[in-house]
PDB file of C-alpha atoms (C1' of nucleotides) in Angstrom:
ATOM      1  CA  MET T  17      97.399  62.435 -12.741  1.00 37.00           C
ATOM      2  CA  GLU T  18      99.310  61.342  -9.681  1.00 37.00           C
ATOM      3  CA  VAL T  19      99.080  63.355  -7.084  1.00 37.00           C
ATOM      4  CA  THR T  20     102.695  62.566  -6.059  1.00 40.00           C
ATOM      5  CA  ALA T  21     105.290  59.766  -5.706  1.00 41.00           C
ATOM      6  CA  LEU T  22     103.479  59.074  -2.315  1.00 45.00           C
ATOM      7  CA  SER T  23     100.868  57.435  -4.732  1.00 38.00           C
ATOM      8  CA  ASP T  24     102.561  55.991  -7.635  1.00 39.00           C
ATOM      9  CA  ASN T  25     105.200  53.633  -6.640  1.00 38.00           C
ATOM     10  CA  THR T  26     107.948  54.565  -9.683  1.00 36.00           C
ATOM     11  CA  ARG T  27     110.340  55.529  -6.367  1.00 39.00           C
ATOM     12  CA  GLY T  28     112.200  52.273  -6.581  1.00 38.00           C
ATOM     13  CA  ASP T  29     114.821  54.298  -4.642  1.00 44.00           C
ATOM     14  CA  LEU T  30     113.775  53.822  -1.129  1.00 49.00           C
ATOM     15  CA  PHE T  31     112.223  50.738  -2.261  1.00 51.00           C
ATOM     16  CA  ASP T  32     113.839  47.528  -2.230  1.00 55.00           C
ATOM     17  CA  PRO T  33     111.880  44.285  -3.339  1.00 59.00           C
ATOM     18  CA  ALA T  34     114.509  41.949  -1.714  1.00 74.00           C
ATOM     19  CA  CYS T  35     114.024  43.704   1.604  1.00 92.00           C
ATOM     20  CA  PRO T  36     110.287  43.657   2.462  1.00 95.00           C
ATOM     21  CA  THR T  37     110.489  45.110   6.110  1.00 96.00           C
ATOM     22  CA  ARG T  38     112.148  48.736   4.208  1.00 96.00           C
ATOM     23  CA  ALA T  39     109.570  48.839   1.631  1.00 96.00           C
ATOM     24  CA  LEU T  40     106.890  48.374   4.414  1.00 97.00           C
ATOM     25  CA  LEU T  41     108.551  51.571   6.397  1.00 97.00           C
ATOM     26  CA  ASP T  42     108.818  53.510   2.839  1.00 95.00           C
ATOM     27  CA  ARG T  43     104.471  52.957   3.489  1.00 96.00           C
ATOM     28  CA  VAL T  44     104.162  53.200   6.772  1.00 97.00           C
ATOM     29  CA  GLY T  45     106.837  55.767   7.538  1.00 95.00           C
ATOM     30  CA  SER T  46     105.275  58.846   5.810  1.00 96.00           C
ATOM     31  CA  LYS T  47     104.313  61.576   7.807  1.00 96.00           C
ATOM     32  CA  TRP T  48     100.560  60.541   8.518  1.00 97.00           C
ATOM     33  CA  THR T  49     100.298  56.794   7.543  1.00 98.00           C
ATOM     34  CA  SER T  50     101.224  55.219  10.965  1.00 98.00           C
ATOM     35  CA  MET T  51      98.270  57.881  12.208  1.00 98.00           C
ATOM     36  CA  ALA T  52      95.591  57.038   9.866  1.00 98.00           C
ATOM     37  CA  VAL T  53      96.006  53.441  10.458  1.00 98.00           C
ATOM     38  CA  LYS T  54      95.478  53.389  14.235  1.00 98.00           C
ATOM     39  CA  LEU T  55      92.576  56.185  13.702  1.00 98.00           C
ATOM     40  CA  LEU T  56      91.237  53.507  11.632  1.00 98.00           C
ATOM     41  CA  ALA T  57      91.762  50.447  13.280  1.00 98.00           C
ATOM     42  CA  GLU T  58      90.102  52.011  16.556  1.00 98.00           C
ATOM     43  CA  ALA T  59      86.687  53.090  14.912  1.00 98.00           C
ATOM     44  CA  ALA T  60      86.857  49.685  12.852  1.00 95.00           C
ATOM     45  CA  PRO T  61      84.502  47.979  12.341  1.00 96.00           C
ATOM     46  CA  GLN T  62      82.850  51.852  11.817  1.00 98.00           C
ATOM     47  CA  GLU T  63      83.957  53.616   8.955  1.00 98.00           C
ATOM     48  CA  ILE T  64      85.222  57.184   9.112  1.00 98.00           C
ATOM     49  CA  ARG T  65      84.545  59.801   6.719  1.00 98.00           C
ATOM     50  CA  PHE T  66      87.268  62.481   5.381  1.00 98.00           C
ATOM     51  CA  ALA T  67      86.339  65.489   7.059  1.00 98.00           C
ATOM     52  CA  GLU T  68      86.133  63.287  10.496  1.00 98.00           C
ATOM     53  CA  LEU T  69      89.830  61.955   9.599  1.00 98.00           C
ATOM     54  CA  ARG T  70      91.007  65.272   9.075  1.00 97.00           C
ATOM     55  CA  ARG T  71      89.539  66.492  12.377  1.00 97.00           C
ATOM     56  CA  ARG T  72      91.207  63.977  14.452  1.00 97.00           C
ATOM     57  CA  MET T  73      94.464  64.619  12.812  1.00 97.00           C
ATOM     58  CA  PRO T  74      96.117  67.633  14.002  1.00 95.00           C
ATOM     59  CA  GLY T  75      97.964  69.491  11.259  1.00 95.00           C
ATOM     60  CA  VAL T  76      97.351  67.442   8.374  1.00 96.00           C
ATOM     61  CA  SER T  77      96.682  69.253   5.460  1.00 96.00           C
ATOM     62  CA  GLN T  78      93.911  68.058   2.698  1.00 97.00           C
ATOM     63  CA  LYS T  79      96.269  67.291   0.219  1.00 97.00           C
ATOM     64  CA  MET T  80      98.579  65.195   2.540  1.00 98.00           C
ATOM     65  CA  LEU T  81      95.358  63.696   3.914  1.00 98.00           C
ATOM     66  CA  ALA T  82      94.555  62.843  -0.276  1.00 98.00           C
ATOM     67  CA  THR T  83      97.787  61.374  -0.447  1.00 98.00           C
ATOM     68  CA  THR T  84      98.137  59.379   2.597  1.00 98.00           C
ATOM     69  CA  LEU T  85      94.347  57.676   2.102  1.00 98.00           C
ATOM     70  CA  ARG T  86      94.557  57.091  -1.973  1.00 98.00           C
ATOM     71  CA  ALA T  87      98.302  55.093  -1.054  1.00 98.00           C
ATOM     72  CA  LEU T  88      96.571  52.698   1.724  1.00 98.00           C
ATOM     73  CA  VAL T  89      93.788  52.309  -0.689  1.00 98.00           C
ATOM     74  CA  ARG T  90      96.059  51.255  -3.279  1.00 97.00           C
ATOM     75  CA  ASP T  91      97.993  49.163  -0.871  1.00 97.00           C
ATOM     76  CA  GLY T  92      94.749  47.369  -0.485  1.00 98.00           C
ATOM     77  CA  LEU T  93      95.210  48.432   3.203  1.00 98.00           C
ATOM     78  CA  ALA T  94      91.836  51.006   3.116  1.00 98.00           C
ATOM     79  CA  GLN T  95      88.555  50.505   1.183  1.00 98.00           C
ATOM     80  CA  ARG T  96      86.925  53.836  -0.063  1.00 98.00           C
ATOM     81  CA  ARG T  97      83.083  53.803   0.082  1.00 98.00           C
ATOM     82  CA  VAL T  98      81.465  56.922  -1.559  1.00 97.00           C
ATOM     83  CA  GLU T  99      78.325  58.121  -0.810  1.00 96.00           C
ATOM     84  CA  PRO T 100      76.708  59.531  -4.000  1.00 92.00           C
ATOM     85  CA  THR T 101      74.699  62.680  -2.462  1.00 93.00           C
ATOM     86  CA  VAL T 102      75.318  66.346  -3.409  1.00 91.00           C
ATOM     87  CA  PRO T 103      77.947  67.465  -1.648  1.00 93.00           C
ATOM     88  CA  PRO T 104      79.334  63.743  -1.478  1.00 95.00           C
ATOM     89  CA  ARG T 105      80.364  61.827   1.798  1.00 97.00           C
ATOM     90  CA  VAL T 106      83.323  59.056   1.239  1.00 98.00           C
ATOM     91  CA  HIS T 107      84.009  56.940   4.191  1.00 98.00           C
ATOM     92  CA  TYR T 108      86.625  54.760   4.559  1.00 98.00           C
ATOM     93  CA  SER T 109      87.779  51.691   6.916  1.00 98.00           C
ATOM     94  CA  LEU T 110      90.694  49.335   6.922  1.00 98.00           C
ATOM     95  CA  THR T 111      90.849  46.036   4.810  1.00 98.00           C
ATOM     96  CA  PRO T 112      91.321  42.578   6.829  1.00 98.00           C
ATOM     97  CA  LEU T 113      94.963  43.265   5.346  1.00 98.00           C
ATOM     98  CA  GLY T 114      95.107  46.560   7.191  1.00 98.00           C
ATOM     99  CA  LEU T 115      93.480  45.348  10.260  1.00 98.00           C
ATOM    100  CA  SER T 116      96.212  42.712  10.170  1.00 98.00           C
ATOM    101  CA  LEU T 117      99.183  45.423  10.316  1.00 98.00           C
ATOM    102  CA  ASP T 118      97.522  47.434  13.396  1.00 98.00           C
ATOM    103  CA  GLY T 119      98.925  44.538  15.678  1.00 98.00           C
ATOM    104  CA  PRO T 120     102.794  45.478  14.863  1.00 98.00           C
ATOM    105  CA  LEU T 121     102.032  48.690  14.520  1.00 98.00           C
ATOM    106  CA  ALA T 122     100.638  48.675  18.339  1.00 98.00           C
ATOM    107  CA  VAL T 123     103.355  47.316  19.370  1.00 98.00           C
ATOM    108  CA  LEU T 124     105.980  49.828  18.133  1.00 98.00           C
ATOM    109  CA  ARG T 125     103.523  52.524  19.463  1.00 97.00           C
ATOM    110  CA  ALA T 126     103.669  50.788  22.847  1.00 98.00           C
ATOM    111  CA  TRP T 127     107.160  50.637  22.881  1.00 98.00           C
ATOM    112  CA  ALA T 128     107.182  54.260  21.452  1.00 97.00           C
ATOM    113  CA  GLU T 129     105.418  55.604  24.487  1.00 96.00           C
ATOM    114  CA  GLU T 130     106.977  53.479  27.025  1.00 97.00           C
ATOM    115  CA  HIS T 131     110.733  54.726  25.223  1.00 97.00           C
ATOM    116  CA  MET T 132     110.720  57.585  23.783  1.00 96.00           C
ATOM    117  CA  ALA T 133     111.695  59.627  26.553  1.00 96.00           C
ATOM    118  CA  GLU T 134     114.831  57.333  26.979  1.00 97.00           C
ATOM    119  CA  ILE T 135     115.842  58.696  23.505  1.00 97.00           C
ATOM    120  CA  ASP T 136     115.406  62.361  24.087  1.00 95.00           C
ATOM    121  CA  ARG T 137     117.257  62.097  27.395  1.00 96.00           C
ATOM    122  CA  ALA T 138     120.177  60.214  25.481  1.00 97.00           C
ATOM    123  CA  ASN T 139     119.670  63.178  22.649  1.00 95.00           C
ATOM    124  CA  ARG T 140     120.172  66.326  25.290  1.00 93.00           C
ATOM    125  CA  ASP T 141     122.985  64.280  27.131  1.00 94.00           C
ATOM    126  CA  ALA T 142     124.609  64.373  23.379  1.00 92.00           C
ATOM    127  CA  ASP T 143     124.026  67.897  23.715  1.00 88.00           C
ATOM    128  CA  ALA T 144     125.354  68.478  26.815  1.00 87.00           C
ATOM    129  CA  ALA T 145     128.321  66.712  25.709  1.00 83.00           C
ATOM    130  CA  GLY T 146     129.320  69.072  23.115  1.00 74.00           C
TER     131      GLY T 146
ATOM    132  CA  MET P  24     130.249  70.071  12.310  1.00 39.00           C
ATOM    133  CA  GLU P  25     127.014  67.520  11.798  1.00 38.00           C
ATOM    134  CA  VAL P  26     127.198  65.091   8.856  1.00 39.00           C
ATOM    135  CA  THR P  27     123.683  65.551   7.759  1.00 41.00           C
ATOM    136  CA  ALA P  28     120.230  66.790   9.315  1.00 43.00           C
ATOM    137  CA  LEU P  29     120.094  62.908  10.382  1.00 49.00           C
ATOM    138  CA  SER P  30     122.363  63.321  13.543  1.00 39.00           C
ATOM    139  CA  ASP P  31     121.217  66.775  14.562  1.00 40.00           C
ATOM    140  CA  ASN P  32     117.589  66.637  15.245  1.00 39.00           C
ATOM    141  CA  THR P  33     116.413  69.880  14.322  1.00 37.00           C
ATOM    142  CA  ARG P  34     113.996  69.019  11.883  1.00 41.00           C
ATOM    143  CA  GLY P  35     111.062  69.670  14.436  1.00 40.00           C
ATOM    144  CA  ASP P  36     109.097  69.049  10.996  1.00 46.00           C
ATOM    145  CA  LEU P  37     108.440  65.361  11.172  1.00 50.00           C
ATOM    146  CA  PHE P  38     109.371  65.562  14.384  1.00 51.00           C
ATOM    147  CA  ASP P  39     106.077  65.386  16.782  1.00 55.00           C
ATOM    148  CA  PRO P  40     107.276  65.183  20.279  1.00 60.00           C
ATOM    149  CA  ALA P  41     103.306  64.881  21.513  1.00 74.00           C
ATOM    150  CA  CYS P  42     103.666  61.676  19.114  1.00 92.00           C
ATOM    151  CA  PRO P  43     105.453  59.094  20.052  1.00 95.00           C
ATOM    152  CA  THR P  44     105.117  56.788  17.508  1.00 96.00           C
ATOM    153  CA  ARG P  45     106.032  59.416  14.720  1.00 96.00           C
ATOM    154  CA  ALA P  46     108.974  60.491  16.521  1.00 96.00           C
ATOM    155  CA  LEU P  47     110.139  56.464  16.593  1.00 97.00           C
ATOM    156  CA  LEU P  48     109.069  56.274  12.767  1.00 97.00           C
ATOM    157  CA  ASP P  49     111.279  59.453  11.958  1.00 95.00           C
ATOM    158  CA  ARG P  50     114.544  57.215  13.325  1.00 96.00           C
ATOM    159  CA  VAL P  51     113.613  53.889  12.664  1.00 97.00           C
ATOM    160  CA  GLY P  52     112.101  54.908   8.986  1.00 95.00           C
ATOM    161  CA  SER P  53     115.686  56.279   7.583  1.00 96.00           C
ATOM    162  CA  LYS P  54     116.397  54.286   4.729  1.00 96.00           C
ATOM    163  CA  TRP P  55     119.588  52.116   6.664  1.00 97.00           C
ATOM    164  CA  THR P  56     118.553  51.621  10.550  1.00 98.00           C
ATOM    165  CA  SER P  57     116.207  49.527  10.430  1.00 98.00           C
ATOM    166  CA  MET P  58     119.062  46.593   8.716  1.00 98.00           C
ATOM    167  CA  ALA P  59     121.571  48.208  10.971  1.00 98.00           C
ATOM    168  CA  VAL P  60     119.525  47.609  14.039  1.00 98.00           C
ATOM    169  CA  LYS P  61     118.386  44.167  12.934  1.00 98.00           C
ATOM    170  CA  LEU P  62     122.385  42.884  12.222  1.00 98.00           C
ATOM    171  CA  LEU P  63     123.539  44.724  15.413  1.00 98.00           C
ATOM    172  CA  ALA P  64     120.402  42.511  17.172  1.00 98.00           C
ATOM    173  CA  GLU P  65     121.265  39.230  15.836  1.00 98.00           C
ATOM    174  CA  ALA P  66     125.077  39.607  16.576  1.00 98.00           C
ATOM    175  CA  ALA P  67     124.430  40.735  20.688  1.00 95.00           C
ATOM    176  CA  PRO P  68     125.917  40.290  22.743  1.00 96.00           C
ATOM    177  CA  GLN P  69     128.910  40.201  19.874  1.00 98.00           C
ATOM    178  CA  GLU P  70     130.161  43.399  18.800  1.00 98.00           C
ATOM    179  CA  ILE P  71     130.177  43.926  14.373  1.00 98.00           C
ATOM    180  CA  ARG P  72     133.363  45.956  13.149  1.00 98.00           C
ATOM    181  CA  PHE P  73     131.958  49.172  10.530  1.00 98.00           C
ATOM    182  CA  ALA P  74     133.822  47.276   7.696  1.00 98.00           C
ATOM    183  CA  GLU P  75     131.782  44.419   8.438  1.00 98.00           C
ATOM    184  CA  LEU P  76     128.528  46.071   9.005  1.00 98.00           C
ATOM    185  CA  ARG P  77     129.108  47.384   5.428  1.00 97.00           C
ATOM    186  CA  ARG P  78     129.645  44.321   3.766  1.00 97.00           C
ATOM    187  CA  ARG P  79     126.370  43.132   5.313  1.00 97.00           C
ATOM    188  CA  MET P  80     124.649  46.012   4.058  1.00 97.00           C
ATOM    189  CA  PRO P  81     124.528  45.749   0.378  1.00 95.00           C
ATOM    190  CA  GLY P  82     124.533  49.040  -1.349  1.00 95.00           C
ATOM    191  CA  VAL P  83     124.970  51.691   2.047  1.00 97.00           C
ATOM    192  CA  SER P  84     127.577  54.032   1.144  1.00 97.00           C
ATOM    193  CA  GLN P  85     130.451  55.015   3.896  1.00 97.00           C
ATOM    194  CA  LYS P  86     128.536  58.195   4.309  1.00 97.00           C
ATOM    195  CA  MET P  87     125.323  56.883   5.184  1.00 98.00           C
ATOM    196  CA  LEU P  88     126.311  53.738   7.207  1.00 98.00           C
ATOM    197  CA  ALA P  89     128.248  56.283   9.271  1.00 98.00           C
ATOM    198  CA  THR P  90     125.466  58.516   9.533  1.00 98.00           C
ATOM    199  CA  THR P  91     122.811  56.064  10.390  1.00 98.00           C
ATOM    200  CA  LEU P  92     125.365  54.757  13.002  1.00 98.00           C
ATOM    201  CA  ARG P  93     126.122  57.923  14.627  1.00 98.00           C
ATOM    202  CA  ALA P  94     121.773  58.427  15.146  1.00 98.00           C
ATOM    203  CA  LEU P  95     121.512  55.280  16.690  1.00 98.00           C
ATOM    204  CA  VAL P  96     124.579  56.175  19.268  1.00 98.00           C
ATOM    205  CA  ARG P  97     123.252  59.492  19.778  1.00 97.00           C
ATOM    206  CA  ASP P  98     119.775  58.301  20.650  1.00 97.00           C
ATOM    207  CA  GLY P  99     121.189  55.901  23.142  1.00 98.00           C
ATOM    208  CA  LEU P 100     120.077  52.572  20.876  1.00 98.00           C
ATOM    209  CA  ALA P 101     124.021  51.642  20.152  1.00 98.00           C
ATOM    210  CA  GLN P 102     127.694  51.889  21.503  1.00 98.00           C
ATOM    211  CA  ARG P 103     130.473  52.716  20.086  1.00 98.00           C
ATOM    212  CA  ARG P 104     133.950  51.278  21.186  1.00 98.00           C
ATOM    213  CA  VAL P 105     137.513  52.276  19.547  1.00 97.00           C
ATOM    214  CA  GLU P 106     140.213  49.741  19.278  1.00 96.00           C
ATOM    215  CA  PRO P 107     143.324  52.490  19.674  1.00 93.00           C
ATOM    216  CA  THR P 108     145.031  50.869  16.897  1.00 93.00           C
ATOM    217  CA  VAL P 109     146.832  51.795  13.238  1.00 92.00           C
ATOM    218  CA  PRO P 110     144.673  52.087  11.596  1.00 93.00           C
ATOM    219  CA  PRO P 111     141.893  52.374  14.307  1.00 95.00           C
ATOM    220  CA  ARG P 112     139.054  49.431  14.455  1.00 97.00           C
ATOM    221  CA  VAL P 113     135.537  50.668  15.540  1.00 98.00           C
ATOM    222  CA  HIS P 114     132.982  48.135  17.091  1.00 98.00           C
ATOM    223  CA  TYR P 115     129.524  49.036  17.405  1.00 98.00           C
ATOM    224  CA  SER P 116     126.772  47.261  19.185  1.00 98.00           C
ATOM    225  CA  LEU P 117     122.965  48.018  20.677  1.00 98.00           C
ATOM    226  CA  THR P 118     122.629  49.202  24.461  1.00 98.00           C
ATOM    227  CA  PRO P 119     120.058  47.919  26.340  1.00 98.00           C
ATOM    228  CA  LEU P 120     117.652  49.975  25.095  1.00 98.00           C
ATOM    229  CA  GLY P 121     118.423  49.267  21.162  1.00 98.00           C
ATOM    230  CA  LEU P 122     117.768  45.702  21.916  1.00 98.00           C
ATOM    231  CA  SER P 123     114.549  46.501  23.523  1.00 98.00           C
ATOM    232  CA  LEU P 124     113.591  47.977  20.354  1.00 98.00           C
ATOM    233  CA  ASP P 125     114.794  44.921  18.342  1.00 98.00           C
ATOM    234  CA  GLY P 126     111.364  42.995  19.377  1.00 98.00           C
ATOM    235  CA  PRO P 127     108.850  45.222  18.351  1.00 98.00           C
ATOM    236  CA  LEU P 128     110.871  45.681  14.940  1.00 98.00           C
ATOM    237  CA  ALA P 129     111.022  41.945  14.911  1.00 98.00           C
ATOM    238  CA  VAL P 130     107.235  41.685  14.955  1.00 98.00           C
ATOM    239  CA  LEU P 131     107.179  43.991  12.028  1.00 98.00           C
ATOM    240  CA  ARG P 132     109.402  42.129  10.053  1.00 97.00           C
ATOM    241  CA  ALA P 133     107.674  39.186  10.340  1.00 98.00           C
ATOM    242  CA  TRP P 134     104.559  40.997   9.061  1.00 98.00           C
ATOM    243  CA  ALA P 135     106.213  42.377   6.130  1.00 97.00           C
ATOM    244  CA  GLU P 136     107.568  39.218   5.185  1.00 96.00           C
ATOM    245  CA  GLU P 137     104.118  37.629   5.786  1.00 97.00           C
ATOM    246  CA  HIS P 138     102.275  40.390   3.897  1.00 97.00           C
ATOM    247  CA  MET P 139     104.211  42.487   1.604  1.00 96.00           C
ATOM    248  CA  ALA P 140     103.631  40.387  -1.234  1.00 96.00           C
ATOM    249  CA  GLU P 141      99.549  40.862  -1.337  1.00 97.00           C
ATOM    250  CA  ILE P 142     100.519  44.825  -1.069  1.00 97.00           C
ATOM    251  CA  ASP P 143     102.308  44.224  -3.944  1.00 95.00           C
ATOM    252  CA  ARG P 144      99.793  42.433  -5.451  1.00 95.00           C
ATOM    253  CA  ALA P 145      97.265  45.247  -4.766  1.00 97.00           C
ATOM    254  CA  ASN P 146      99.290  47.845  -6.398  1.00 95.00           C
ATOM    255  CA  ARG P 147      99.446  46.081  -9.476  1.00 93.00           C
ATOM    256  CA  ASP P 148      95.508  45.291  -9.449  1.00 93.00           C
ATOM    257  CA  ALA P 149      95.558  49.308  -9.105  1.00 92.00           C
ATOM    258  CA  ASP P 150      97.744  49.306 -12.505  1.00 87.00           C
ATOM    259  CA  ALA P 151      95.732  47.309 -14.199  1.00 86.00           C
ATOM    260  CA  ALA P 152      92.489  48.961 -13.444  1.00 82.00           C
ATOM    261  CA  GLY P 153      94.607  52.070 -14.177  1.00 72.00           C
TER     262      GLY P 153
ATOM    263  C1'  DC B  22      82.192  68.153   0.916  1.00 50.29           C
ATOM    264  C1'  DT B  23      86.373  65.637  -1.136  1.00 50.29           C
ATOM    265  C1'  DG B  24      88.989  66.182  -3.976  1.00 50.29           C
ATOM    266  C1'  DT B  25      92.776  67.955  -7.650  1.00 50.29           C
ATOM    267  C1'  DA B  26      96.455  71.581  -9.701  1.00 50.29           C
ATOM    268  C1'  DT B  27     100.628  74.214  -8.898  1.00 50.29           C
ATOM    269  C1'  DC B  28     104.326  75.859  -6.990  1.00 50.29           C
ATOM    270  C1'  DC B  29     107.760  75.953  -3.943  1.00 50.29           C
ATOM    271  C1'  DT B  30     111.304  75.042   0.329  1.00 50.29           C
ATOM    272  C1'  DC B  31     113.597  71.605   2.495  1.00 50.29           C
ATOM    273  C1'  DC B  32     116.753  67.884   3.586  1.00 50.29           C
ATOM    274  C1'  DC B  33     117.489  62.744   2.624  1.00 50.29           C
ATOM    275  C1'  DC B  34     120.748  60.443   0.533  1.00 50.29           C
ATOM    276  C1'  DG B  35     124.112  59.174  -3.282  1.00 50.29           C
ATOM    277  C1'  DA B  36     128.974  60.545  -5.669  1.00 50.29           C
ATOM    278  C1'  DT B  37     133.420  61.689  -5.012  1.00 50.29           C
ATOM    279  C1'  DA B  38     137.204  63.297  -2.857  1.00 50.29           C
ATOM    280  C1'  DC B  39     139.556  63.886   0.887  1.00 50.29           C
ATOM    281  C1'  DT B  40     142.246  62.744   5.874  1.00 50.29           C
ATOM    282  C1'  DG B  41     144.387  60.387   9.991  1.00 50.29           C
TER     283       DG B  41
ATOM    284  C1'  DC C  23     140.165  51.306   8.443  1.00 50.29           C
ATOM    285  C1'  DA C  24     136.957  54.979   9.958  1.00 50.29           C
ATOM    286  C1'  DG C  25     135.646  58.194   9.082  1.00 50.29           C
ATOM    287  C1'  DT C  26     134.178  63.693   6.979  1.00 50.29           C
ATOM    288  C1'  DA C  27     133.551  67.629   3.530  1.00 50.29           C
ATOM    289  C1'  DT C  28     131.424  68.824  -0.591  1.00 50.29           C
ATOM    290  C1'  DC C  29     128.190  69.077  -4.251  1.00 50.29           C
ATOM    291  C1'  DG C  30     123.685  67.993  -6.324  1.00 50.29           C
ATOM    292  C1'  DG C  31     119.434  65.792  -7.606  1.00 50.29           C
ATOM    293  C1'  DG C  32     115.241  64.271  -6.228  1.00 50.29           C
ATOM    294  C1'  DG C  33     111.300  63.689  -3.402  1.00 50.29           C
ATOM    295  C1'  DA C  34     108.315  64.681   0.059  1.00 50.29           C
ATOM    296  C1'  DG C  35     105.267  67.607   2.046  1.00 50.29           C
ATOM    297  C1'  DG C  36     103.257  72.508   2.968  1.00 50.29           C
ATOM    298  C1'  DA C  37     100.571  76.440   1.410  1.00 50.29           C
ATOM    299  C1'  DT C  38      96.739  77.879  -1.976  1.00 50.29           C
ATOM    300  C1'  DA C  39      93.849  78.361  -5.125  1.00 50.29           C
ATOM    301  C1'  DC C  40      90.538  76.049  -7.819  1.00 50.29           C
ATOM    302  C1'  DA C  41      86.834  72.161  -9.614  1.00 50.29           C
ATOM    303  C1'  DG C  42      82.757  68.910  -9.403  1.00 50.29           C
TER     304       DG C  42
END
DNA sequence: CTGTATCCTCCCCGATACTG
DNA sequence: CAGTATCGGGGAGGATACAG
């Protein structure tokens, strides 16, 4: 029934209810989640269709995009709206909760864009040092 | 030679140099990293010994703590200082780069503490609707 | 178009034991 | 005390095929 363990939360392994930060990182840390949230936040209050999201997320597979979006919806961070046409069109958007998460994520994105080069440099130095 | 793939960065799988945010989340998202950064940031400018960190991180294994700290050092986020005694005492502290990362992480922690309950609730609702 | 179902691979992480 | 070495499970995530 469930697609992968990303949609059901039977993990309980990486998920520690006593540490909300780890619980959050377990969700946002999955490969495509942060990019999906970013795209949906930038588009808000507009919705984005499944195919459009897929186009804007190079490399994502159908399965993983579906899984990622399903997890976001399940977590109450995103909404799903189906147009009952043939073929169906499915639109996604962030909930207020999801939108409120984009602020903190934007802070993280800004730090990453400013400082990831330093981390890469540190790694190259470590490699050079053998 | 390397302990696990967390220390060498031969992954290249989850790591996309074109997306600094994902690259950062691949590091910070590993199970014990955010907690280690938090503890080291709170203690700054004091250092923390390996055993003390271990005591403050319930459930962490020796191996994973060593791996986590090694990765932080390799990324230039933390420093390692060895006291040449017998037995040796090893002290860890954040670098300026590591300290600068704690700000964004603190923002994320604050959001998590405020809103993770809503996410849990959304999941329970989804289960109930099951 | 928007998914789901299967299969498969990789590697994170835990448990345990050993070293200087 | 502060690691390293080794083994093994389990889950994330990709490829592919199929369905409504």
